Coordinates of C-alpha atoms and ligand atoms in Angstrom, one line a residue:
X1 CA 66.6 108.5 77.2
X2 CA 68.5 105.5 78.7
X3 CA 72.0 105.9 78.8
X4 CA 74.2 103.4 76.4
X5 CA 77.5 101.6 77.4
X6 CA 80.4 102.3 74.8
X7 CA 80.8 98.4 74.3
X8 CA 76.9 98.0 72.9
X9 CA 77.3 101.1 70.9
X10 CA 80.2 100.0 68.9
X11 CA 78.7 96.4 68.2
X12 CA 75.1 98.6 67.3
X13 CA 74.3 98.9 63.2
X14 CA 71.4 100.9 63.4
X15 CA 72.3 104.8 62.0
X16 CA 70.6 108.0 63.1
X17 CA 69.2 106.4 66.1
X18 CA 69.5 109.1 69.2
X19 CA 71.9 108.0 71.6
X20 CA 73.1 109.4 75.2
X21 CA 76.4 108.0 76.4
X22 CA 78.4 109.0 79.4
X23 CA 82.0 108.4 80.2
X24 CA 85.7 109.3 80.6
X25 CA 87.6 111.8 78.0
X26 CA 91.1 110.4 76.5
X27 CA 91.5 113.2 74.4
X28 CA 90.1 115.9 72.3
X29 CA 91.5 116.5 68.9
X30 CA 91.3 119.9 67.0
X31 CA 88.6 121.2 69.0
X32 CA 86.1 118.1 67.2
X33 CA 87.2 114.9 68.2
X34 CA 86.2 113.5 71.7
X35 CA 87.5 109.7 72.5
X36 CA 85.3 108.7 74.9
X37 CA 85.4 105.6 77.0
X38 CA 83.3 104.3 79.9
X39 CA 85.1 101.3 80.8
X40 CA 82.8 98.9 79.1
X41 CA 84.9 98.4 76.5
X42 CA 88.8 98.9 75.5
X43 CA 87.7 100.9 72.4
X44 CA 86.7 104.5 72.7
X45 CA 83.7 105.9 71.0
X46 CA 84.7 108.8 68.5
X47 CA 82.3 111.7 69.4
X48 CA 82.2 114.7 66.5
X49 CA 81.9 117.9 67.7
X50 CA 80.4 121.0 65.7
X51 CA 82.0 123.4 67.7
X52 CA 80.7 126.5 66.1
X53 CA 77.3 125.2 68.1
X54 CA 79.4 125.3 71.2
X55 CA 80.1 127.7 74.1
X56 CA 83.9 127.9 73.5
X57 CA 84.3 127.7 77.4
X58 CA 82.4 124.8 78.3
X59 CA 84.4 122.9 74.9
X60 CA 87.6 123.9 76.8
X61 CA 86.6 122.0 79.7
X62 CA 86.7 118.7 77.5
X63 CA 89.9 117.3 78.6
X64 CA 91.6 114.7 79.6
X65 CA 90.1 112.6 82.4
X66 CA 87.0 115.0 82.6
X67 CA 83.8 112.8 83.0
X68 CA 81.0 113.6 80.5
X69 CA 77.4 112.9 79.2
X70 CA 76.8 113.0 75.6
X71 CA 73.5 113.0 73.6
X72 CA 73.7 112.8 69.6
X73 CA 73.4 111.0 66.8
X74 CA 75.0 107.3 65.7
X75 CA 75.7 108.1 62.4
X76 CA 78.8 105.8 59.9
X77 CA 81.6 107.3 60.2
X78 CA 83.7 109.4 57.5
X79 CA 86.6 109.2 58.9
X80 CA 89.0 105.9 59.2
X81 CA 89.8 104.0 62.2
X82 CA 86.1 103.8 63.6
X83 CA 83.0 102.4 62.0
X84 CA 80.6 104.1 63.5
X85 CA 80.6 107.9 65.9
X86 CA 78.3 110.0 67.3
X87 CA 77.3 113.6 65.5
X88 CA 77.2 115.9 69.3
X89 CA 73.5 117.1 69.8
X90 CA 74.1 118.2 73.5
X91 CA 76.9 117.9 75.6
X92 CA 77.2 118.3 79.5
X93 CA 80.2 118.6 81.6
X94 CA 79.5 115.9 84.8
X95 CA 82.8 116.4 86.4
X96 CA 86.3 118.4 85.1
X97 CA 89.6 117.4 85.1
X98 CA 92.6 119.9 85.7
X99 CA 95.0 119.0 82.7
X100 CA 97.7 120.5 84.7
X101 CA 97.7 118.0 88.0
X102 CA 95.6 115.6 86.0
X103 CA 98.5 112.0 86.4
X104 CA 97.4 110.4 83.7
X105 CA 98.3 112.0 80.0
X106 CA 97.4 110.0 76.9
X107 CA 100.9 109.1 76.7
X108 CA 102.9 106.0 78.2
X109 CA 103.7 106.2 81.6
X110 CA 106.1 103.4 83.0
X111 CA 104.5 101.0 84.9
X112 CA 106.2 102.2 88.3
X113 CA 104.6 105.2 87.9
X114 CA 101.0 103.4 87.6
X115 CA 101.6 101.6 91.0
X116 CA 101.9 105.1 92.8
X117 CA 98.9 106.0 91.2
X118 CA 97.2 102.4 91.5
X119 CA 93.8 104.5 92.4
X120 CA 94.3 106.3 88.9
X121 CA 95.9 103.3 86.8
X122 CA 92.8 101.1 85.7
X123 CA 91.7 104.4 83.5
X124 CA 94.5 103.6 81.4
X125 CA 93.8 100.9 78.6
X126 CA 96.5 98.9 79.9
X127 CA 95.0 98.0 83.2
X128 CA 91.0 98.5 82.0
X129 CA 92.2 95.3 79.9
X130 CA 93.8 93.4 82.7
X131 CA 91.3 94.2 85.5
X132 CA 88.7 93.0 82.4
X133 CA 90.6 89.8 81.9
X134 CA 90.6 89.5 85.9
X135 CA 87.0 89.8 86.5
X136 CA 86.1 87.5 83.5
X137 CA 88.9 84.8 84.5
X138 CA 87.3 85.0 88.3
X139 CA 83.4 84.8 86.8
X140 CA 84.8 81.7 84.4
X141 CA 86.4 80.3 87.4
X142 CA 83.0 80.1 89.2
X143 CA 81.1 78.9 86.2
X144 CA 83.7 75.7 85.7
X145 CA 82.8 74.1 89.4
X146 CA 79.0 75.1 89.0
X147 CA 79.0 73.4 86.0
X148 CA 81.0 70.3 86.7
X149 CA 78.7 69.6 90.5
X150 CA 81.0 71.7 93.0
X151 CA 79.4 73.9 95.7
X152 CA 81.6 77.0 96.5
X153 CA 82.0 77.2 100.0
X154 CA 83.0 80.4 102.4
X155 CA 85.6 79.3 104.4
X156 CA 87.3 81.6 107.3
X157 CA 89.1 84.6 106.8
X158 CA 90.1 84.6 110.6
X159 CA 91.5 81.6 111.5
X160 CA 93.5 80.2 115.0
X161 CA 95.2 77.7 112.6
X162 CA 98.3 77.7 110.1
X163 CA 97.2 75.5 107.2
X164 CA 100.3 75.3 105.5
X165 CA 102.9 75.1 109.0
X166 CA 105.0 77.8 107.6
X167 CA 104.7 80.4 110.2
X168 CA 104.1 83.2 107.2
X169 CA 100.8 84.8 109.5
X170 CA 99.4 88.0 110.3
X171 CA 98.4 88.4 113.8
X172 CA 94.3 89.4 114.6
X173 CA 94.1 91.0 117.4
X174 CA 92.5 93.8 119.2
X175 CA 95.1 93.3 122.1
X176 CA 96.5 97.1 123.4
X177 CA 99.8 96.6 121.5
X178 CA 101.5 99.2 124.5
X179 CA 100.3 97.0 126.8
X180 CA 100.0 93.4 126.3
X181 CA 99.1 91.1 128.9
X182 CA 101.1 88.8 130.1
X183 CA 100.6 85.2 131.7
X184 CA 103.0 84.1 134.3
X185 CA 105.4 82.4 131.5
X186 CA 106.4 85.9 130.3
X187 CA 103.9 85.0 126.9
X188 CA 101.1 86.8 126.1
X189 CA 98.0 86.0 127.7
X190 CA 95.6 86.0 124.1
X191 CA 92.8 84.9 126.5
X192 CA 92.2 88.2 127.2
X193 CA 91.8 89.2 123.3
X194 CA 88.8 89.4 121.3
X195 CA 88.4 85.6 120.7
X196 CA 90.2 84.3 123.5
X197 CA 92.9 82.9 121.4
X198 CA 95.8 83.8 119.4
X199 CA 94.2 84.2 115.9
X200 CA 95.4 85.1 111.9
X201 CA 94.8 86.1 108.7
X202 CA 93.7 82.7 107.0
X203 CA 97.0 81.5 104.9
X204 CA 94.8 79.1 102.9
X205 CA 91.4 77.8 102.9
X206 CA 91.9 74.0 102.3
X207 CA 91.6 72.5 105.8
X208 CA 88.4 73.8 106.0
X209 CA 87.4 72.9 102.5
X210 CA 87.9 69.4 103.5
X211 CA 85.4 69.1 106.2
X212 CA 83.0 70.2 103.5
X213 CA 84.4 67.9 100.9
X214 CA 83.8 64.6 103.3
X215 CA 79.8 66.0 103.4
X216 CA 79.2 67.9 99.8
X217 CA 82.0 65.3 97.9
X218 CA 83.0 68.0 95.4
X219 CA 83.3 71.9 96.8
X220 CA 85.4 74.8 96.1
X221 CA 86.6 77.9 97.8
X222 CA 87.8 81.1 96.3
X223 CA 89.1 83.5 98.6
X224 CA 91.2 86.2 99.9
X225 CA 94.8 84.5 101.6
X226 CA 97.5 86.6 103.6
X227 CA 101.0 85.5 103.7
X228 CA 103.8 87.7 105.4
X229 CA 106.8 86.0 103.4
X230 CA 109.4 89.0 103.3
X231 CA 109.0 88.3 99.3
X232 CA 109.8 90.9 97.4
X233 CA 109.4 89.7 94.2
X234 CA 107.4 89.6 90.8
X235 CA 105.3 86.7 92.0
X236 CA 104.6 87.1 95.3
X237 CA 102.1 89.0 97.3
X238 CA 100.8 89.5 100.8
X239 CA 97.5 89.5 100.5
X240 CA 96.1 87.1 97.4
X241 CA 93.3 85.3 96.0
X242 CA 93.6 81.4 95.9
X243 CA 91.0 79.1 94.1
X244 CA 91.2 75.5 96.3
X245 CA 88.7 72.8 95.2
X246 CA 88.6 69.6 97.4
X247 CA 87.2 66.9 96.2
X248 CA 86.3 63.6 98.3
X249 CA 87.5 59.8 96.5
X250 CA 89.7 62.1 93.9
X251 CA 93.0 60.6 94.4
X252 CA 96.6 62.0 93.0
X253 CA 96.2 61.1 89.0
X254 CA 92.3 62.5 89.7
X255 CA 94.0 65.6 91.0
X256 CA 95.8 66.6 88.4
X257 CA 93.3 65.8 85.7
X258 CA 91.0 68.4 87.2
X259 CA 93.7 70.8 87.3
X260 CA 94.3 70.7 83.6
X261 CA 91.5 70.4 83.0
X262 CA 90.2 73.8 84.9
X263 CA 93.3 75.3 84.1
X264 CA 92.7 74.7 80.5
X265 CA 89.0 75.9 80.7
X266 CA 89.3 78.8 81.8
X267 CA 92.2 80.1 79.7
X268 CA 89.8 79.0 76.7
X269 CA 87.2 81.1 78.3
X270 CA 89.0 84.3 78.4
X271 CA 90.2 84.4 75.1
X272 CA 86.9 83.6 73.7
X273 CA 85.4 86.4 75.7
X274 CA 88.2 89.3 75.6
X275 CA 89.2 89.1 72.2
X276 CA 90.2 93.0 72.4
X277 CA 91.5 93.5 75.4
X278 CA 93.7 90.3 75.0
X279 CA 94.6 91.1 71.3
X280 CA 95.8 94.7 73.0
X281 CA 97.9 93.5 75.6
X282 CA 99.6 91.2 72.8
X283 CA 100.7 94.2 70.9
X284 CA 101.3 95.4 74.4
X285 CA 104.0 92.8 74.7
X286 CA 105.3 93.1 71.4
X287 CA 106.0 97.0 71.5
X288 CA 107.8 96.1 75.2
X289 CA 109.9 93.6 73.5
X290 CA 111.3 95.7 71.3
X291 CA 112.8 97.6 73.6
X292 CA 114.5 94.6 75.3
X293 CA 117.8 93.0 74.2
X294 CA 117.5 90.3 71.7
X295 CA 117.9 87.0 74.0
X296 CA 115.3 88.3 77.0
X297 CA 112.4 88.8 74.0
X298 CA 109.6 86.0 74.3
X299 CA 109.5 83.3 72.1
X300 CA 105.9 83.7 71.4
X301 CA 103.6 86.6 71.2
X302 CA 100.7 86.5 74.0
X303 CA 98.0 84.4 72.2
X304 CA 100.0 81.4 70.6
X305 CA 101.4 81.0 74.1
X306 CA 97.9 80.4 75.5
X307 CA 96.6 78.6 72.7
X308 CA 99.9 76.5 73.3
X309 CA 98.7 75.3 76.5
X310 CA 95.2 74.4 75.3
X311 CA 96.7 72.0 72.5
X312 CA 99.4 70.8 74.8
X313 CA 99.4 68.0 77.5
X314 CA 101.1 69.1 80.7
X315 CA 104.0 66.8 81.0
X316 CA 103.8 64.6 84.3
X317 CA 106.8 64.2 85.6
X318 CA 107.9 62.8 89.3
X319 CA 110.7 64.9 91.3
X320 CA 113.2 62.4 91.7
X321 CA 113.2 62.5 87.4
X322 CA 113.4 66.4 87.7
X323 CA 115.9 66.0 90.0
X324 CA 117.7 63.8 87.9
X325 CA 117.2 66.4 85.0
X326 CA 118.6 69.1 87.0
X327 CA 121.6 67.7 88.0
X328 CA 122.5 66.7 84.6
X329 CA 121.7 70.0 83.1
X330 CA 124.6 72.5 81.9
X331 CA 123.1 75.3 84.2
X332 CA 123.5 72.6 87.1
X333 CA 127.5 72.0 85.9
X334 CA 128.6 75.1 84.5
X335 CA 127.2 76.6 88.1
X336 CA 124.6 79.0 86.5
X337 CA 122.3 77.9 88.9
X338 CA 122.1 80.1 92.2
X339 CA 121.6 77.1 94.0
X340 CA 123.6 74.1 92.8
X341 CA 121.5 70.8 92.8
X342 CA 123.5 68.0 94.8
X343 CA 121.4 65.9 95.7
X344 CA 117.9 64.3 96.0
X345 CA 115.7 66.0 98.5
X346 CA 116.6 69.8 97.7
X347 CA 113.8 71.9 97.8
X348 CA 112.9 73.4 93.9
X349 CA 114.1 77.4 93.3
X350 CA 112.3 78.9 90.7
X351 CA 115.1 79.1 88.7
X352 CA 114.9 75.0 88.4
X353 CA 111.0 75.0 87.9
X354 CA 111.8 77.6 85.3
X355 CA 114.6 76.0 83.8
X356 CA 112.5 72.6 83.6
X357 CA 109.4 73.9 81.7
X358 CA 111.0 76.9 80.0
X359 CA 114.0 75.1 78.1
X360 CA 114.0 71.4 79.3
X361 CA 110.2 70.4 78.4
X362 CA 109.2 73.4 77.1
X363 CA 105.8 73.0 78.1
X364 CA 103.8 73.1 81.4
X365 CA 105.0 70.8 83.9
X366 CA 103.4 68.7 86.7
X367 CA 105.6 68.0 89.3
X368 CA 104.6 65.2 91.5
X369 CA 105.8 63.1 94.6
X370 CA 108.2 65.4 96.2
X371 CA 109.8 64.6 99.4
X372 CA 108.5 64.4 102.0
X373 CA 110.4 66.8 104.5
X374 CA 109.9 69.5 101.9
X375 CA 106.0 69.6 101.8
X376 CA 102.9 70.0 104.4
X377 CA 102.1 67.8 106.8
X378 CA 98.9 67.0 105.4
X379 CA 100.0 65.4 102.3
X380 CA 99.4 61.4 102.0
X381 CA 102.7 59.5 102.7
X382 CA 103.6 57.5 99.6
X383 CA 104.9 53.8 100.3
X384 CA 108.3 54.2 100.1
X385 CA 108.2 56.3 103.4
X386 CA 109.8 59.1 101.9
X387 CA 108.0 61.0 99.3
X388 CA 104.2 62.6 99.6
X389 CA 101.7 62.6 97.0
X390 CA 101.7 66.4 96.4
X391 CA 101.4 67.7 93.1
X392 CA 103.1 71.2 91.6
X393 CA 102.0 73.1 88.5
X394 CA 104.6 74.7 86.8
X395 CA 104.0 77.6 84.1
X396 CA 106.4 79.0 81.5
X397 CA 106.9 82.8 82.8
X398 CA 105.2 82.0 86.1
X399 CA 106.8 78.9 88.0
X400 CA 104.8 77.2 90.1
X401 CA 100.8 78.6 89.4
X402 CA 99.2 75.6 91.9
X403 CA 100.4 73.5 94.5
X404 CA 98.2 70.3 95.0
X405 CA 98.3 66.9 97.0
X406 CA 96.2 63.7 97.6
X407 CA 95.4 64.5 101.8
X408 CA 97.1 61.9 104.2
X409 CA 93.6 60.1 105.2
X410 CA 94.7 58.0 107.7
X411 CA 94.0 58.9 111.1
X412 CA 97.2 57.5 112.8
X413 CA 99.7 58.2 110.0
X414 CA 98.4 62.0 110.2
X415 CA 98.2 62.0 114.3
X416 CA 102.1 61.3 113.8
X417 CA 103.0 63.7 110.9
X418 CA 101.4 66.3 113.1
X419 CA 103.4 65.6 116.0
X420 CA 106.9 65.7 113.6
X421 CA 105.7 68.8 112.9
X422 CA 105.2 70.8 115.9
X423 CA 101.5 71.1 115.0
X424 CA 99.3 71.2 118.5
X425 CA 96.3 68.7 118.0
X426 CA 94.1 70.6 120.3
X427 CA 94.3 73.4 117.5
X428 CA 93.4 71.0 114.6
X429 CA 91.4 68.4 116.3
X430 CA 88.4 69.4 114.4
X431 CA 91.1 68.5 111.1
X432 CA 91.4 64.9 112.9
X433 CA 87.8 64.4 113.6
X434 CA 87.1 63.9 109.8
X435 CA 89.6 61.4 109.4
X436 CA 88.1 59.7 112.7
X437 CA 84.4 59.5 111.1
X438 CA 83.7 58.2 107.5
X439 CA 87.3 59.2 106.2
X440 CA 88.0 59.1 102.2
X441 CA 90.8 59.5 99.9
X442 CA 90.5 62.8 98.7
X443 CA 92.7 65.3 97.3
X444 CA 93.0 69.2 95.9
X445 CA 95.0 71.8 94.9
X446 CA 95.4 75.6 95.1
X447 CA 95.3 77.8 92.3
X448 CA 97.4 81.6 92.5
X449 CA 94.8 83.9 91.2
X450 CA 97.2 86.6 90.2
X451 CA 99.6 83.8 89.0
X452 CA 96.7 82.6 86.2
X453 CA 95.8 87.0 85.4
X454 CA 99.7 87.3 84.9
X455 CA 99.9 84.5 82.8
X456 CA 96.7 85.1 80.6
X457 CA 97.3 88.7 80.5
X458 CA 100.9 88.2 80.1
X459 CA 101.7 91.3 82.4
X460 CA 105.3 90.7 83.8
X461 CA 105.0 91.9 87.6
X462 CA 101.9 90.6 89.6
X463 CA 101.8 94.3 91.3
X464 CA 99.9 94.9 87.8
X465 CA 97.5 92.3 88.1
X466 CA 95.6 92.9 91.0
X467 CA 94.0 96.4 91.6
X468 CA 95.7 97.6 95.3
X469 CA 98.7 95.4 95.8
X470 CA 100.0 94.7 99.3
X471 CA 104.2 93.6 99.6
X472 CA 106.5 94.3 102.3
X473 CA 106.6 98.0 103.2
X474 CA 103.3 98.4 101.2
X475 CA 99.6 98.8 102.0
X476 CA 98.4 102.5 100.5
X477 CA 95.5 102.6 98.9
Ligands
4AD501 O1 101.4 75.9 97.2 P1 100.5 76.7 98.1 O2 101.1 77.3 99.3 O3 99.3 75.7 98.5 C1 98.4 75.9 99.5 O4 98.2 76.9 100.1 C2 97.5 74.7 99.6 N1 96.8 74.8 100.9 C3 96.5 74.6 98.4 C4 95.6 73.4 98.5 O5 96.1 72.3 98.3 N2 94.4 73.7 98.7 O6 99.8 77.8 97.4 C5 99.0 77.6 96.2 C6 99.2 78.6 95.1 C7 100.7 78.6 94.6 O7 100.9 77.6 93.7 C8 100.7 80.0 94.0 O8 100.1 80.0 92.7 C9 99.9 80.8 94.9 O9 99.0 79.9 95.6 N3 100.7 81.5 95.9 C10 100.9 82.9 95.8 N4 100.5 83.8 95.0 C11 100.9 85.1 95.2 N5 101.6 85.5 96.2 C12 102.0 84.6 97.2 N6 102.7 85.0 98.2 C13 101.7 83.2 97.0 N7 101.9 82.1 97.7 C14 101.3 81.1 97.0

């Protein structure tokens, strides 16, 4: 007999068929009732035991976390909370479980906790739902560019270039760290490592992308990035995924139609396609809030906030207005702010993007023409000389989920932006090469993975959303 996932089982109206299921054990009531789950779905399977037809011994190894295989009947259930169940014709123990050293108790265990055991958390419905959400978000993600013309390209994991210019990069090498050899300038001499250069962990995947968006007009990567900010916080990790589609004679306005637009889709996707898990972490949220003090509750439970973005434009809005709006604001005034806006060309905190969407527009946000000095060299210069066409995404919860810009396409203006910036054109003259044959306007943006799986699954620390985080000080698993 084939064996049945949980998920098909519980959607199945056909009685007194024979069934063999195998799975996971969250409990056993009254020597009767086995809750079994295999992961497919966030419901368990109630499995009724006769357990005067049972060795007594091999019933007490039915505990928690213990993997079995079950062979019975589907029969309607009597009892309430379950449709359907399975009458036990045969059951075989495939791996026990020592409830004594076993971490994971069907009880709540704080979220801390989980992390230490991050090998151990997705076996709690809390993270089966998220790590469900994630893969369904990540195979939407992939569907949306297939079926709108993009091609998905690889790009480089090791790279010898820093995309963004922000010196956040983790060093390849397979140099002897004890002995590292040195050129006559006291540096050391990376000609002698693996690949004859100094090389790192790719920070982003958009410089390449664009090579293939001036041949393929509309591609996207989605890919592993490293960044060694010393971030310790609830949105930042070292290691994340980033969605980056490029897109050749898109320019700014383009840009941030396809981000909504995507954005939008794929949100919409998820909820039509994990109903449960979603509906779940919504009473999730709502038993969490009620252990929180009045003003730090959310406004909205889980699923009117996302359907609030479907129905909702994002508000456009340029940064010399936000700045405007900042300054003004009684935050700004009454010095609530950690960092008092002044003046026109401050870089954003979170606490302003927050403040801007959260209780200002009260909606998502996209930022737009920031100043030049604050952003990559490879955004397009705007006229005025001062401000780049870059383009931010601001979520309520979440800050900033993508960072966008049209690309400066001109060969000289980017020749000089690079020099500005320190960047060494015999590094990136592959970069100036496409603006040297057939260049376009084009333009793209980066989506935060985790960002959009904290978001949709409305988990508050992005630690929870990916399966082995890696911060500061952090890399088990
Ligand atoms: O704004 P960023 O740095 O943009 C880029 O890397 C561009 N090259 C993207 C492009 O235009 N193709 O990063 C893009 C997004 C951010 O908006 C944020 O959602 C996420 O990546 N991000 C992080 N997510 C988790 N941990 C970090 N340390 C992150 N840094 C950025």
């Amino acid at each position: 007999m084939k064996r049945s996932s949980v998920a098909k089982l519980l959607k199945s109206d056909t009685f007194q068929q024979d069934v063999k299921i195998k799975g996971w054990v969250r409990t056993f009531r009254s020597n009767r009732f086995i809750a079994l789950n295999d992961g497919s779905t966030i419901n368990n399977i109630q499995c009724v035991v006769d357990f005067e037809n049972f060795d007594e011994t091999l019933l007490k190894r039915v505990t928690t976390g213990a993997a079995i295989q079950i062979k019975g009947t589907l029969v309607e259930s009597q009892g309430k909370g379950q449709n359907i169940e399975i009458q036990v014709t045969d059951l075989k123990i495939l791996g026990d479980s020592d409830p004594e050293i076993y971490p994971i108790q069907p009880k709540q265990h704080s979220l801390e906790f989980l992390r230490e055991n991050a090998h151990l958390r997705v076996r709690t419905n809390t993270f089966a739902a998220v790590m469900r959400v994630r893969s369904t978000l990540s195979y939407a993600i992939h569907k949306y560019f297939t079926d709108n013309g993009f091609y998905n390209v690889h790009t480089p994991i090791i790279t010898g270039s820093d995309a963004e210019g922000a010196g956040e990069m983790f060093t390849v090498t397979t140099l002897d760290l004890n002995k590292l050899p040195k050129g006559e300038d006291g540096k050391i001499n990376f000609k002698e490592d693996f690949f004859g250069k100094n090389t790192n962990l790719t920070v982003s995947g958009q410089l390449e992308a664009e090579t293939f968006a001036m041949a393929l007009s509309k591609v996207y990567t989605f890919g592993p990035t490293f960044r060694a900010e010393n971030s310790n916080t609830s949105r930042h990790l070292a290691e994340f995924w980033m969605i980056e589609p490029e897109v050749a004679f898109n320019d700014l306005m383009d840009n941030m139609d396809l981000a909504e637009d995507f954005i939008k889709y794929v949100i919409k996707y998820a909820m039509e396609n994990c109903v449960d898990d979603l509906a779940f972490l919504e009473q999730r949220l709502i038993q969490e809030d009620k252990s929180k003090p009045q003003q730090q509750r959310s406004e909205m439970n889980l699923l009117d906030k996302l359907n609030f973005v479907l129905e909702n434009n994002f508000k456009r809005v340029s940064y010399t207005e936000a700045i405007d709006i900042l300054k003004n604001s009684t935050p700004n005034k009454k010095k609530k702010f950690q960092y008092i806006i002044n003046e026109w060309g401050a870089d954003l905190q979170s606490e302003h993007e927050r403040f801007l969407v959260e209780q200002h527009f009260k909606c998502p946000v996209i930022l737009f023409d920031y100043p030049a000095k604050i952003k990559a060299f490879y955004m397009r210069l705007n006229d005025d000389g001062k401000t780049v066409r870059a383009m931010d995404v601001l979520f309520p919860g979440i800050g900033e989920i993508v960072g966008g810009s049209q690309r400066e396409e001109r060969y000289d203006i980017l020749k000089a932006k690079m020099e500005a910036n320190h960047i060494d054109e015999n590094e990136l003259w592959w970069y100036l090469d496409t603006r040297k044959f057939g260049t376009a306007v084009h333009s793209g943006f980066g989506l935060g993975f985790e960002r959009l799986v904290q978001f949709v699954t409305g988990m508050g620390n992005i630690r929870d959303v990916i399966p082995f985080p890696r911060t500061p000080q952090n890399a088990e698993f």
